[in-house]
Amino acid sequence: MIDALLLNLEQRDTLDEREKTKLRSLLTRDRRIAAQEDIVKEGDQPTTSCLLLEGFAARYTITGDGQRQLTSLHVPGEFIDLHAFMVKTMDHGIVALSPCRIAIAEHSALKELTETEPHLTRLLWLDSLVQSAISRQWLVAMGRRTRAAHLAHIICELYLRLQVVKRVDANSFHFPLSQMQMADVMGLSLVHMNRVIQELRGEEFLTWAKDRITIIDWNRLQRFAGFDPTYLSLQRQPR
Amino acid sequence: MIDALLLNLEQRDTLDEREKTKLRSLLTRDRRIAAQEDIVKEGDQPTTSCLLLEGFAARYTITGDGQRQLTSLHVPGEFIDLHAFMVKTMDHGIVALSPCRIAIAEHSALKELTETEPHLTRLLWLDSLVQSAISRQWLVAMGRRTRAAHLAHIICELYLRLQVVKRVDANSFHFPLSQMQMADVMGLSLVHMNRVIQELRGEEFLTWAKDRITIIDWNRLQRFAGFDPTYLSLQRQPR
DNA sequence: CGATGCTTTGAACTATTTCAACCTTAGTGG
DNA sequence: CCACTAAGGTTGAAATAGTTCAAAGCATCG
């Protein structure tokens, strides 16, 4: 069930059988969530944390005047609210952007893991550090790149994150977000988002139709985006 | 020496004497850095991590076309590159925005701490989670708030973070960043940054002259910024 | 077939950048 | 002490980027 999590962690370090068993025993129950439904709401004080098994999810915040900003996108194999176990109160919501399946871990079991499994603890901590690094790159893209380069950067990043968990097929991947949802990722209006997408299409970096993105020229796209994958920490080494 | 760190951690949970001693023994050497100098460079693979003791520091990334984006600001009591101990290669630089003093911890000692001190490990992890939460709020402000509200939000946040480590004096605090540095925080041109600052001055939310910001009306500023401090996790509770 | 939700387009309006000065302050050497 | 300089702050005006409003196109579903 938790294959995607193992792919994610084993991309960055090696796990022994005992550790894998421990993780499996941590994540027992699973749950299905419909598209557009909240997985966790702002203000919640959950007693469990969720691992995304299938689908796309996002963190979001609604501002006082009702606008929405998505602050991260999540793909299978990522913990989406692991931090709730130390932070206690959710300062943001998490929404399923497509039908999702999640596995659930009790906070008491996570706390016990930090007491008895220092290596696994470090790897889960690393997972949250990679998520931080992603947020920083999003800030760079939002603040100092052109909108087209910002979008290209997001697509490069998703391509690699999805590749790790075997959700990439040749040069294409399933990507079910609407242009409005992407506008909420990039902080743009829907109209402008549409024009930015057309810019990438026009330059023939990619095709994007229905629910599928296909990269036409990875190297050119990467160069255009100013994308450097260092921040994803994708090398396997002892941590 | 590490008083600011203790203020930071004890704001969120209680520490016993043994733990405080452990932290003191971790952070031995200290170092001074001149303003505008790099504390860590992008691409470095440090074998130590730094705690900021005095001054203002920032993470930054330079884009391909030479523009700079600051992705976080740091005040005394915060670890600035704790993550390097698991992430190995720095994907961004860290610069001293004013003269800084830092304390240094060996990665080997930090790793040992994760093996023997689960409670302290969780608190350091929490510190990195709060930094994540801050990045997310910056994304919201950059994407969906007016520029004036974005600036107001940053100031509200700094006010509380500085208050925790006793760097606030009544309603004012020392703030040595130039308008160009602030423009690099907000992803704006210098000219526009200047106009946004004048907007907050004009509304009499604050005064900002020389190196000092004074809040005139905290409640009005907070309301204008759409600021909700939940994300800073400032309540003391067992973690 | 009609309804619904997402995408695309045009045009007017607003926000932001860029360029080019000028102003103010603090420090430096004569 | 004063003239000079450098760095940061402020201003105006033209150019570019992004939003808003309004409408039309295009699939999918019952």
mmCIF file with all atom_site columns, C-alpha atoms (C1' of nucleotides) in Angstrom, chain A residues 178-179 190-191 194-195 198 201, chain C residues 6-12 17:
data_model
loop_
_atom_site.group_PDB
_atom_site.id
_atom_site.type_symbol
_atom_site.label_atom_id
_atom_site.label_alt_id
_atom_site.label_comp_id
_atom_site.label_asym_id
_atom_site.label_entity_id
_atom_site.label_seq_id
_atom_site.pdbx_PDB_ins_code
_atom_site.Cartn_x
_atom_site.Cartn_y
_atom_site.Cartn_z
_atom_site.occupancy
_atom_site.B_iso_or_equiv
_atom_site.pdbx_formal_charge
_atom_site.auth_seq_id
_atom_site.auth_comp_id
_atom_site.auth_asym_id
_atom_site.auth_atom_id
_atom_site.pdbx_PDB_model_num
ATOM 1  C CA    . SER A 1 178 ? -7.807  23.039 -14.133 1.00 0.00 ? 178 SER A CA    1
ATOM 2  C CA    . GLN A 1 179 ? -6.400  26.369 -15.273 1.00 0.00 ? 179 GLN A CA    1
ATOM 3  C CA    . LEU A 1 190 ? -7.553  32.853 -14.767 1.00 0.00 ? 190 LEU A CA    1
ATOM 4  C CA    . VAL A 1 191 ? -7.306  34.891 -17.963 1.00 0.00 ? 191 VAL A CA    1
ATOM 5  C CA    . ASN A 1 194 ? -4.482  30.846 -19.802 1.00 0.00 ? 194 ASN A CA    1
ATOM 6  C CA    . ARG A 1 195 ? -2.221  33.192 -21.769 1.00 0.00 ? 195 ARG A CA    1
ATOM 7  C CA    . GLN A 1 198 ? -0.421  29.310 -24.408 1.00 0.00 ? 198 GLN A CA    1
ATOM 8  C CA    . ARG A 1 201 ? 2.553   25.781 -25.992 1.00 0.00 ? 201 ARG A CA    1
ATOM 9  C "C1'" . DC  C 2 6   ? -13.644 24.613 -18.326 1.00 0.00 ? 6   DC  C "C1'" 1
ATOM 10 C "C1'" . DT  C 2 7   ? -11.054 27.173 -21.978 1.00 0.00 ? 7   DT  C "C1'" 1
ATOM 11 C "C1'" . DT  C 2 8   ? -10.256 30.980 -25.066 1.00 0.00 ? 8   DT  C "C1'" 1
ATOM 12 C "C1'" . DT  C 2 9   ? -10.578 35.776 -26.860 1.00 0.00 ? 9   DT  C "C1'" 1
ATOM 13 C "C1'" . DG  C 2 10  ? -10.877 41.026 -26.985 1.00 0.00 ? 10  DG  C "C1'" 1
ATOM 14 C "C1'" . DA  C 2 11  ? -10.673 45.348 -24.907 1.00 0.00 ? 11  DA  C "C1'" 1
ATOM 15 C "C1'" . DA  C 2 12  ? -10.415 48.743 -21.179 1.00 0.00 ? 12  DA  C "C1'" 1
ATOM 16 C "C1'" . DT  C 2 17  ? 8.826   48.297 -14.152 1.00 0.00 ? 17  DT  C "C1'" 1
#
